[in-house]
mmCIF file of C-alpha atoms and ligand atoms in Angstrom:
data_model
loop_
_atom_site.group_PDB
_atom_site.id
_atom_site.type_symbol
_atom_site.label_atom_id
_atom_site.label_comp_id
_atom_site.label_asym_id
_atom_site.label_seq_id
_atom_site.Cartn_x
_atom_site.Cartn_y
_atom_site.Cartn_z
ATOM 1 C CA MET D 1 152.140 55.090 144.959
ATOM 2 C CA ASN D 2 148.643 56.451 144.114
ATOM 3 C CA THR D 3 147.649 56.169 141.034
ATOM 4 C CA LEU D 4 145.796 59.078 139.327
ATOM 5 C CA LEU D 5 142.616 57.993 137.548
ATOM 6 C CA LEU D 6 142.069 60.490 134.335
ATOM 7 C CA GLY D 7 139.886 61.525 131.750
ATOM 8 C CA SER D 8 140.585 62.141 128.624
ATOM 9 C CA THR D 9 140.075 65.914 128.074
ATOM 10 C CA LYS D 10 142.724 68.576 127.089
ATOM 11 C CA GLU D 11 143.619 69.008 130.879
ATOM 12 C CA ASP D 12 144.011 65.336 132.085
ATOM 13 C CA ILE D 13 146.230 64.793 128.445
ATOM 14 C CA LYS D 14 147.930 67.815 129.830
ATOM 15 C CA THR D 15 148.587 66.142 133.093
ATOM 16 C CA ALA D 16 149.384 62.964 131.554
ATOM 17 C CA ALA D 17 152.335 64.235 129.443
ATOM 18 C CA ASP D 18 153.687 66.245 132.137
ATOM 19 C CA ILE D 19 154.375 62.809 134.246
ATOM 20 C CA LEU D 20 155.547 61.467 130.754
ATOM 21 C CA GLN D 21 157.896 64.719 130.303
ATOM 22 C CA ASN D 22 158.913 64.257 133.824
ATOM 23 C CA GLY D 23 159.841 60.432 133.352
ATOM 24 C CA GLY D 24 156.795 58.823 134.594
ATOM 25 C CA VAL D 25 154.779 56.157 133.592
ATOM 26 C CA VAL D 26 150.950 56.337 132.419
ATOM 27 C CA ALA D 27 148.379 53.737 130.854
ATOM 28 C CA MET D 28 146.969 55.118 127.965
ATOM 29 C CA PRO D 29 144.047 53.945 125.787
ATOM 30 C CA THR D 30 144.754 52.879 122.018
ATOM 31 C CA GLU D 31 142.178 51.414 119.793
ATOM 32 C CA THR D 32 143.723 47.680 120.372
ATOM 33 C CA VAL D 33 144.110 47.765 123.735
ATOM 34 C CA TYR D 34 145.354 50.231 126.030
ATOM 35 C CA GLY D 35 148.952 50.859 126.550
ATOM 36 C CA LEU D 36 151.597 51.512 129.158
ATOM 37 C CA ALA D 37 153.601 54.359 128.416
ATOM 38 C CA ALA D 38 156.786 56.408 129.142
ATOM 39 C CA ASP D 39 159.190 58.113 126.727
ATOM 40 C CA ALA D 40 160.397 55.570 124.458
ATOM 41 C CA LEU D 41 163.907 57.863 124.390
ATOM 42 C CA ASP D 42 164.957 57.872 127.660
ATOM 43 C CA GLY D 43 166.148 54.216 128.939
ATOM 44 C CA GLU D 44 165.456 55.149 132.630
ATOM 45 C CA ALA D 45 162.060 56.228 132.185
ATOM 46 C CA VAL D 46 161.447 52.940 130.170
ATOM 47 C CA LYS D 47 163.067 50.876 133.138
ATOM 48 C CA LYS D 48 159.908 51.712 134.935
ATOM 49 C CA ILE D 49 157.862 50.370 132.564
ATOM 50 C CA PHE D 50 159.205 46.448 133.170
ATOM 51 C CA LEU D 51 159.345 47.017 136.871
ATOM 52 C CA ALA D 52 155.183 47.961 136.919
ATOM 53 C CA LYS D 53 154.111 45.215 134.803
ATOM 54 C CA ARG D 54 156.641 43.005 136.119
ATOM 55 C CA ARG D 55 157.707 42.356 132.301
ATOM 56 C CA PRO D 56 160.876 40.172 131.870
ATOM 57 C CA MET D 57 163.969 42.679 130.561
ATOM 58 C CA ASP D 58 164.426 41.044 127.710
ATOM 59 C CA ASN D 59 160.946 41.330 126.191
ATOM 60 C CA PRO D 60 161.607 44.518 123.618
ATOM 61 C CA LEU D 61 158.683 47.706 123.389
ATOM 62 C CA ILE D 62 156.663 48.715 120.662
ATOM 63 C CA VAL D 63 157.309 52.638 120.139
ATOM 64 C CA HIS D 64 154.284 54.453 119.715
ATOM 65 C CA ILE D 65 154.047 57.313 116.999
ATOM 66 C CA ALA D 66 151.568 60.609 116.576
ATOM 67 C CA GLU D 67 152.534 60.601 112.494
ATOM 68 C CA VAL D 68 154.531 59.049 110.213
ATOM 69 C CA GLY D 69 156.823 61.988 110.055
ATOM 70 C CA ASP D 70 157.928 61.026 113.670
ATOM 71 C CA ILE D 71 160.103 58.362 111.932
ATOM 72 C CA GLU D 72 162.433 60.712 110.425
ATOM 73 C CA ARG D 73 162.024 63.414 112.723
ATOM 74 C CA PHE D 74 163.147 61.260 115.921
ATOM 75 C CA ASN D 75 165.611 59.539 113.728
ATOM 76 C CA LEU D 76 164.488 56.484 115.020
ATOM 77 C CA VAL D 77 165.082 53.738 112.183
ATOM 78 C CA SER D 78 168.756 53.117 110.364
ATOM 79 C CA GLU D 79 166.752 52.388 107.379
ATOM 80 C CA PHE D 80 163.066 53.009 106.475
ATOM 81 C CA PRO D 81 162.292 50.479 103.625
ATOM 82 C CA GLU D 82 159.981 50.954 100.895
ATOM 83 C CA LYS D 83 157.829 48.092 101.688
ATOM 84 C CA ALA D 84 157.170 49.921 105.360
ATOM 85 C CA LYS D 85 156.074 53.016 103.341
ATOM 86 C CA LYS D 86 153.611 50.772 101.733
ATOM 87 C CA LEU D 87 152.524 49.355 104.739
ATOM 88 C CA ALA D 88 152.258 52.418 106.632
ATOM 89 C CA GLU D 89 150.457 53.944 103.865
ATOM 90 C CA LYS D 90 147.708 51.595 103.744
ATOM 91 C CA PHE D 91 147.663 50.728 107.499
ATOM 92 C CA TRP D 92 148.526 53.743 109.390
ATOM 93 C CA PRO D 93 146.472 55.104 111.890
ATOM 94 C CA GLY D 94 145.858 51.526 112.854
ATOM 95 C CA PRO D 95 146.727 48.167 114.463
ATOM 96 C CA LEU D 96 149.958 47.310 112.642
ATOM 97 C CA THR D 97 153.228 47.144 114.105
ATOM 98 C CA ILE D 98 156.220 47.306 111.837
ATOM 99 C CA ILE D 99 159.772 46.279 113.006
ATOM 100 C CA MET D 100 162.961 47.828 111.155
ATOM 101 C CA LYS D 101 166.530 48.580 111.918
ATOM 102 C CA LYS D 102 167.001 50.424 114.658
ATOM 103 C CA SER D 103 169.069 53.749 115.094
ATOM 104 C CA SER D 104 171.298 54.402 117.810
ATOM 105 C CA VAL D 105 168.976 56.761 119.513
ATOM 106 C CA ILE D 106 166.800 53.593 120.849
ATOM 107 C CA PRO D 107 167.573 52.865 124.358
ATOM 108 C CA ASP D 108 168.582 49.108 124.790
ATOM 109 C CA GLU D 109 165.659 48.940 127.211
ATOM 110 C CA VAL D 110 163.326 49.639 124.551
ATOM 111 C CA SER D 111 164.971 46.916 122.359
ATOM 112 C CA ALA D 112 166.389 45.063 124.406
ATOM 113 C CA GLY D 113 169.331 44.744 122.774
ATOM 114 C CA LEU D 114 167.770 43.352 119.609
ATOM 115 C CA SER D 115 169.270 45.335 116.564
ATOM 116 C CA THR D 116 165.420 46.319 115.623
ATOM 117 C CA VAL D 117 162.870 48.361 116.684
ATOM 118 C CA ALA D 118 158.808 47.978 116.520
ATOM 119 C CA ILE D 119 157.031 50.978 115.479
ATOM 120 C CA ARG D 120 153.269 51.757 115.582
ATOM 121 C CA LEU D 121 151.164 54.958 114.738
ATOM 122 C CA PRO D 122 147.796 54.204 116.701
ATOM 123 C CA SER D 123 144.271 55.517 115.310
ATOM 124 C CA HIS D 124 142.664 56.267 118.709
ATOM 125 C CA LYS D 125 142.503 60.204 118.845
ATOM 126 C CA VAL D 126 143.580 60.103 122.719
ATOM 127 C CA ALA D 127 147.085 58.289 122.096
ATOM 128 C CA ARG D 128 147.953 60.387 119.383
ATOM 129 C CA GLU D 129 147.439 64.015 121.474
ATOM 130 C CA LEU D 130 149.037 62.500 123.965
ATOM 131 C CA ILE D 131 151.980 61.245 122.093
ATOM 132 C CA LYS D 132 152.139 64.990 120.403
ATOM 133 C CA GLU D 133 151.198 67.042 123.819
ATOM 134 C CA SER D 134 154.313 64.951 125.292
ATOM 135 C CA GLY D 135 156.751 66.075 122.730
ATOM 136 C CA THR D 136 158.203 62.707 122.330
ATOM 137 C CA VAL D 137 157.527 59.005 121.018
ATOM 138 C CA LEU D 138 155.853 56.590 123.412
ATOM 139 C CA ALA D 139 157.307 53.065 124.202
ATOM 140 C CA ALA D 140 154.242 50.916 125.435
ATOM 141 C CA PRO D 141 153.371 47.374 125.740
ATOM 142 C CA SER D 142 149.990 46.315 127.094
ATOM 143 C CA ALA D 143 149.237 47.859 130.447
ATOM 144 C CA ASN D 144 148.293 44.422 132.072
ATOM 145 C CA ARG D 145 150.618 42.648 135.039
ATOM 146 C CA SER D 146 152.697 40.787 132.637
ATOM 147 C CA GLY D 147 150.855 36.997 131.517
ATOM 148 C CA SER D 148 147.204 38.081 132.453
ATOM 149 C CA PRO D 149 145.373 39.088 129.247
ATOM 150 C CA SER D 150 145.713 42.838 127.693
ATOM 151 C CA PRO D 151 143.468 45.576 129.120
ATOM 152 C CA THR D 152 140.379 46.753 126.974
ATOM 153 C CA THR D 153 139.212 49.203 129.783
ATOM 154 C CA ALA D 154 140.762 51.618 132.194
ATOM 155 C CA GLN D 155 139.011 49.731 135.104
ATOM 156 C CA HIS D 156 141.124 46.299 133.904
ATOM 157 C CA VAL D 157 144.327 48.331 134.288
ATOM 158 C CA MET D 158 143.192 49.802 137.807
ATOM 159 C CA ASN D 159 142.915 46.169 138.668
ATOM 160 C CA ASP D 160 146.306 45.146 137.131
ATOM 161 C CA LEU D 161 148.566 48.048 138.431
ATOM 162 C CA CYS D 162 147.011 50.776 140.843
ATOM 163 C CA GLY D 163 149.233 51.673 143.167
ATOM 164 C CA ASP D 164 152.662 50.620 140.827
ATOM 165 C CA ILE D 165 151.944 53.566 138.289
ATOM 166 C CA GLN D 166 151.222 57.198 137.976
ATOM 167 C CA ALA D 167 147.843 57.510 135.887
ATOM 168 C CA VAL D 168 145.347 55.921 133.856
ATOM 169 C CA VAL D 169 144.028 58.083 130.725
ATOM 170 C CA ASP D 170 140.360 56.509 130.423
ATOM 171 C CA GLY D 171 139.379 56.873 126.601
ATOM 172 C CA GLY D 172 136.773 54.052 127.022
ATOM 173 C CA MET D 173 136.686 50.524 125.858
ATOM 174 C CA CYS D 174 139.068 49.760 123.017
ATOM 175 C CA ASP D 175 137.284 49.241 119.522
ATOM 176 C CA VAL D 176 139.557 46.396 118.198
ATOM 177 C CA GLY D 177 140.061 44.218 121.391
ATOM 178 C CA VAL D 178 143.631 42.205 120.271
ATOM 179 C CA GLU D 179 146.944 43.570 119.997
ATOM 180 C CA SER D 180 148.271 45.066 116.820
ATOM 181 C CA THR D 181 149.644 42.663 114.217
ATOM 182 C CA VAL D 182 153.307 42.682 114.471
ATOM 183 C CA ILE D 183 155.140 42.118 111.328
ATOM 184 C CA THR D 184 158.859 42.478 110.492
ATOM 185 C CA LEU D 185 160.809 43.836 107.746
ATOM 186 C CA ALA D 186 164.202 43.245 109.422
ATOM 187 C CA THR D 187 164.025 39.581 107.741
ATOM 188 C CA LYS D 188 164.784 38.672 103.877
ATOM 189 C CA THR D 189 161.245 37.998 103.473
ATOM 190 C CA PRO D 190 158.813 39.847 105.864
ATOM 191 C CA ARG D 191 157.475 37.502 108.633
ATOM 192 C CA LEU D 192 154.350 37.617 110.310
ATOM 193 C CA LEU D 193 155.112 37.762 114.042
ATOM 194 C CA ARG D 194 151.678 38.579 115.568
ATOM 195 C CA PRO D 195 148.250 38.292 113.818
ATOM 196 C CA GLY D 196 146.025 41.172 114.780
ATOM 197 C CA LEU D 197 143.052 42.813 112.645
ATOM 198 C CA VAL D 198 145.352 43.309 109.828
ATOM 199 C CA THR D 199 145.452 40.238 108.301
ATOM 200 C CA VAL D 200 148.115 38.100 106.179
ATOM 201 C CA GLU D 201 145.505 38.583 103.528
ATOM 202 C CA GLN D 202 145.333 42.272 103.680
ATOM 203 C CA ILE D 203 148.917 42.584 104.406
ATOM 204 C CA GLU D 204 149.969 40.216 100.967
ATOM 205 C CA GLU D 205 147.665 42.160 98.504
ATOM 206 C CA VAL D 206 149.927 45.580 99.597
ATOM 207 C CA ILE D 207 153.888 43.907 99.625
ATOM 208 C CA GLY D 208 153.164 40.268 98.296
ATOM 209 C CA HIS D 209 154.138 37.227 99.884
ATOM 210 C CA ILE D 210 154.733 37.035 103.850
ATOM 211 C CA ASP D 211 156.041 33.977 105.803
ATOM 212 C CA VAL D 212 153.796 33.515 109.085
ATOM 213 C CA ASP D 213 156.496 32.218 112.002
ATOM 214 C CA HIS D 214 156.321 29.294 112.990
ATOM 215 C CA ALA D 215 155.287 30.647 117.041
ATOM 216 C CA VAL D 216 152.039 32.246 115.596
ATOM 217 C CA LEU D 217 150.358 29.176 115.445
ATOM 218 C CA PHE D 218 152.241 26.360 116.885
ATOM 219 C CA LYS D 219 153.810 25.717 120.666
ATOM 220 C CA LEU D 220 157.132 26.675 120.627
ATOM 221 C CA GLU D 221 159.638 23.736 121.895
ATOM 222 C CA SER D 222 162.117 24.699 124.449
ATOM 223 C CA ASP D 223 165.134 24.701 122.183
ATOM 224 C CA GLU D 224 163.591 26.803 120.018
ATOM 225 C CA LYS D 225 165.136 29.664 118.220
ATOM 226 C CA VAL D 226 162.434 33.081 118.781
ATOM 227 C CA SER D 227 161.698 36.115 116.426
ATOM 228 C CA SER D 228 159.712 37.633 119.034
ATOM 229 C CA PRO D 229 160.921 37.275 122.588
ATOM 230 C CA GLY D 230 157.166 37.776 123.762
ATOM 231 C CA MET D 231 155.931 34.636 122.329
ATOM 232 C CA LYS D 232 157.760 32.266 124.309
ATOM 233 C CA TYR D 233 156.294 33.611 127.975
ATOM 234 C CA LYS D 234 153.049 32.412 129.313
ATOM 235 C CA HIS D 235 150.002 34.830 128.287
ATOM 236 C CA TYR D 236 146.755 35.484 128.324
ATOM 237 C CA ALA D 237 145.670 32.933 130.709
ATOM 238 C CA PRO D 238 142.836 32.251 133.767
ATOM 239 C CA LYS D 239 143.355 30.864 136.778
ATOM 240 C CA ALA D 240 140.768 28.149 135.755
ATOM 241 C CA LYS D 241 141.530 26.043 133.005
ATOM 242 C CA VAL D 242 140.750 26.831 129.769
ATOM 243 C CA VAL D 243 139.992 23.971 127.256
ATOM 244 C CA LEU D 244 139.889 24.453 123.250
ATOM 245 C CA LEU D 245 136.975 22.136 121.787
ATOM 246 C CA SER D 246 137.225 22.192 117.663
ATOM 247 C CA GLY D 247 133.977 20.862 115.860
ATOM 248 C CA ASP D 248 130.558 22.665 115.316
ATOM 249 C CA SER D 249 128.119 24.194 117.650
ATOM 250 C CA GLU D 250 126.004 21.565 117.857
ATOM 251 C CA LYS D 251 129.084 18.733 118.815
ATOM 252 C CA PHE D 252 130.632 21.750 121.051
ATOM 253 C CA ILE D 253 126.985 22.048 123.347
ATOM 254 C CA ARG D 254 126.431 18.400 123.443
ATOM 255 C CA PHE D 255 130.135 18.144 125.212
ATOM 256 C CA VAL D 256 130.173 20.943 127.557
ATOM 257 C CA ASN D 257 126.377 19.758 128.593
ATOM 258 C CA ALA D 258 127.683 16.233 129.338
ATOM 259 C CA GLU D 259 130.939 17.837 131.153
ATOM 260 C CA PHE D 260 128.594 20.091 133.269
ATOM 261 C CA GLU D 261 126.372 17.053 134.537
ATOM 262 C CA LYS D 262 129.504 15.190 135.709
ATOM 263 C CA ASP D 263 131.256 18.545 136.829
ATOM 264 C CA SER D 264 128.972 21.748 137.714
ATOM 265 C CA SER D 265 131.778 24.354 137.713
ATOM 266 C CA VAL D 266 132.238 23.903 134.162
ATOM 267 C CA GLY D 267 131.684 26.822 132.189
ATOM 268 C CA ALA D 268 131.715 28.031 128.585
ATOM 269 C CA ILE D 269 133.088 31.443 126.668
ATOM 270 C CA CYS D 270 130.622 30.632 123.573
ATOM 271 C CA TYR D 271 129.363 32.288 120.759
ATOM 272 C CA ASP D 272 125.853 34.211 121.067
ATOM 273 C CA GLU D 273 123.586 32.051 119.402
ATOM 274 C CA ASP D 274 124.690 28.916 122.050
ATOM 275 C CA ILE D 275 123.293 30.600 125.564
ATOM 276 C CA ASP D 276 120.278 29.214 125.584
ATOM 277 C CA SER D 277 121.171 25.800 124.900
ATOM 278 C CA LEU D 278 124.053 25.423 127.170
ATOM 279 C CA LEU D 279 123.450 24.231 130.985
ATOM 280 C CA CYS D 280 126.483 25.940 132.499
ATOM 281 C CA ASN D 281 127.111 29.089 133.245
ATOM 282 C CA THR D 282 128.434 31.166 129.755
ATOM 283 C CA ILE D 283 130.316 34.218 129.058
ATOM 284 C CA PRO D 284 129.000 34.907 125.362
ATOM 285 C CA ILE D 285 131.672 36.778 122.918
ATOM 286 C CA GLY D 286 129.598 37.641 120.265
ATOM 287 C CA LYS D 287 127.671 36.219 117.477
ATOM 288 C CA ALA D 288 129.111 32.927 115.673
ATOM 289 C CA ASP D 289 130.069 34.794 112.286
ATOM 290 C CA ASP D 290 130.954 38.058 113.354
ATOM 291 C CA LEU D 291 134.691 37.756 114.435
ATOM 292 C CA GLU D 292 135.658 41.473 115.019
ATOM 293 C CA ALA D 293 132.868 41.634 117.880
ATOM 294 C CA GLN D 294 134.885 38.579 119.333
ATOM 295 C CA ALA D 295 138.254 39.983 119.417
ATOM 296 C CA HIS D 296 136.291 42.693 120.647
ATOM 297 C CA LEU D 297 135.048 41.211 123.761
ATOM 298 C CA LEU D 298 137.708 37.929 124.206
ATOM 299 C CA PHE D 299 139.830 39.954 127.044
ATOM 300 C CA ASP D 300 137.151 40.667 128.540
ATOM 301 C CA ALA D 301 135.611 37.119 128.765
ATOM 302 C CA LEU D 302 139.017 35.824 129.833
ATOM 303 C CA ARG D 303 139.064 38.125 132.566
ATOM 304 C CA GLN D 304 135.441 37.562 133.222
ATOM 305 C CA VAL D 305 136.496 33.492 134.007
ATOM 306 C CA ASP D 306 138.611 34.879 137.084
ATOM 307 C CA LYS D 307 136.081 37.328 138.166
ATOM 308 C CA GLN D 308 132.859 35.331 138.337
ATOM 309 C CA GLY D 309 134.883 32.295 140.013
ATOM 310 C CA GLY D 310 134.159 29.250 141.090
ATOM 311 C CA PHE D 311 134.873 27.619 137.429
ATOM 312 C CA THR D 312 137.426 24.946 137.311
ATOM 313 C CA THR D 313 137.565 24.463 133.074
ATOM 314 C CA VAL D 314 135.924 26.692 130.920
ATOM 315 C CA TYR D 315 135.617 25.464 127.269
ATOM 316 C CA ALA D 316 135.477 27.479 124.105
ATOM 317 C CA HIS D 317 135.178 27.547 120.207
ATOM 318 C CA CYS D 318 138.587 26.822 118.417
ATOM 319 C CA PRO D 319 138.612 29.630 116.168
ATOM 320 C CA THR D 320 139.699 29.192 112.505
ATOM 321 C CA LYS D 321 143.164 29.931 111.297
ATOM 322 C CA THR D 322 142.683 32.668 108.583
ATOM 323 C CA GLY D 323 141.692 36.505 108.461
ATOM 324 C CA VAL D 324 140.903 37.701 112.119
ATOM 325 C CA GLY D 325 140.535 34.186 113.271
ATOM 326 C CA MET D 326 144.213 33.982 112.982
ATOM 327 C CA ALA D 327 144.036 36.159 115.996
ATOM 328 C CA LEU D 328 141.845 34.884 117.975
ATOM 329 C CA TYR D 329 143.083 31.207 117.513
ATOM 330 C CA ASN D 330 146.593 32.777 118.814
ATOM 331 C CA ARG D 331 145.283 34.509 121.835
ATOM 332 C CA LEU D 332 142.939 31.793 122.779
ATOM 333 C CA ILE D 333 145.673 29.087 122.136
ATOM 334 C CA ARG D 334 147.513 29.877 124.524
ATOM 335 C CA ALA D 335 144.963 30.966 127.169
ATOM 336 C CA ALA D 336 144.744 27.483 127.109
ATOM 337 C CA SER D 337 147.931 26.335 127.204
ATOM 338 C CA PHE D 338 147.506 24.630 123.803
ATOM 339 C CA GLU D 339 144.860 22.175 124.563
ATOM 340 C CA VAL D 340 142.892 21.330 121.888
ATOM 341 C CA ILE D 341 140.109 18.914 121.973
ATOM 342 C CA SER D 342 138.857 17.533 118.718
ATOM 343 C CA LEU D 343 135.178 16.856 118.373
ATOM 344 C CA GLU D 344 135.086 15.759 114.374
HETATM 345 O O1 TXA H 401 148.657 46.677 119.911
HETATM 346 C C1 TXA H 401 149.659 46.662 120.406
HETATM 347 O O2 TXA H 401 150.769 46.122 119.787
HETATM 348 C C2 TXA H 401 149.746 47.217 122.083
HETATM 349 C C3 TXA H 401 149.211 48.643 122.434
HETATM 350 C C4 TXA H 401 149.139 48.963 123.383
HETATM 351 O O3 TXA H 401 150.061 49.453 121.402
HETATM 352 N N1 TXA H 401 150.987 46.877 122.582
HETATM 353 C C5 TXA H 401 151.374 45.658 122.802
HETATM 354 O O4 TXA H 401 153.008 45.778 123.236
HETATM 355 O O5 TXA H 401 150.556 44.218 122.540
HETATM 356 P P1 TXA H 401 152.976 44.113 123.913
HETATM 357 O O6 TXA H 401 154.731 44.761 124.495
HETATM 358 O O7 TXA H 401 152.521 43.841 124.651
HETATM 359 O O8 TXA H 401 153.629 43.432 122.584
HETATM 360 C C6 TXA H 401 154.504 43.668 121.841
HETATM 361 C C7 TXA H 401 155.211 42.347 120.563
HETATM 362 C C8 TXA H 401 155.593 41.441 122.313
HETATM 363 O O9 TXA H 401 155.561 40.071 121.821
HETATM 364 C C9 TXA H 401 157.288 41.466 121.866
HETATM 365 O O10 TXA H 401 158.144 40.872 122.124
HETATM 366 C C10 TXA H 401 157.264 42.056 120.134
HETATM 367 O O11 TXA H 401 155.929 42.578 120.230
HETATM 368 N N2 TXA H 401 158.308 42.929 119.789
HETATM 369 C C11 TXA H 401 158.398 44.016 119.882
HETATM 370 N N3 TXA H 401 159.651 45.003 119.430
HETATM 371 C C12 TXA H 401 160.357 43.747 118.846
HETATM 372 C C13 TXA H 401 161.270 43.610 118.044
HETATM 373 N N4 TXA H 401 161.953 44.654 117.720
HETATM 374 N N5 TXA H 401 162.112 42.293 117.404
HETATM 375 C C14 TXA H 401 160.928 41.398 117.743
HETATM 376 N N6 TXA H 401 159.994 41.516 118.595
HETATM 377 C C15 TXA H 401 159.516 42.428 118.925
HETATM 378 MG MG1 MG H 402 151.270 42.309 126.213
#
């Protein structure tokens, strides 16, 4: 299949919307990461997403809407809870996904057989225009090959899926850089399933206490029941081994330099301030105190590890588990297969 690389003019969006209306699959920019979109109300179209990504069929997709009114207009949920309305008012459009009880219009391919559906209203102008123009709502997982880091540029998407999808709409580099926060309201107490730029602390200000799913911060035991199927798959890992180091920058630099003396194929994903002190090749992800900058660059950094090549082990700082740090920790700990060395 020839993959069209489109810009984001009105014409381009029309071309992409035509493909979607004909049951095709198109990658689109959102403020978090690029998504691989198909008509969410057409099960056959949605199947093509799974094929292109090689995604396991038991992992459900997020339905993207262009405005809050789409939930009722397309009759997406069987119940639109008060707490969902409050969250929508505060955080939409933006990087928050809300899981609710689904209605019968949601194909099984989207919900992977669950009784719930995940809904998100992105803030990216191009995404919203494309959803509107397509005249439906769009199911879209991240537009990476299953298992690799989510794409934050059109080029990342092309590297993974060129030849397997009909088009990519290029809307520039994604602002946020990590996927949306996912919360379910289908449980008795609301529960965070995936941390993102919208933090636990911010959500609790709006709807009170929420639980944080065990799998957000800890490795799943093989017999553990998962609330969100996506959490059980290996994720974000480059080919080189990633290891997290907990401890301050001074200890980080000392440890990495000592390892580099023993093995020159060691590298570091580090803070901007570390670069001059590190002897090894570095991939900087922003200033130590700027978590949003780190989120913005994280997936590109993980892709850089393979692109630069020649690394056997890459060390990265172990992020804090609060605020936006929770989102960074959740992604990095998976990239590192849960391997953390304490330098404290
Ligand atoms: O920022 C984002 O959310 C991006 C952009 C494209 O919108 N999308 C994204 O989709 O990250 P995906 O499919 O890569 O991640 C969705 C996560 C998966 O871990 C999936 O298991 C979970 O949300 N999920 C989706 N529907 C669910 C449901 N009904 N119940 C539980 N988990 C669900
Ligand atoms: Mg994904």
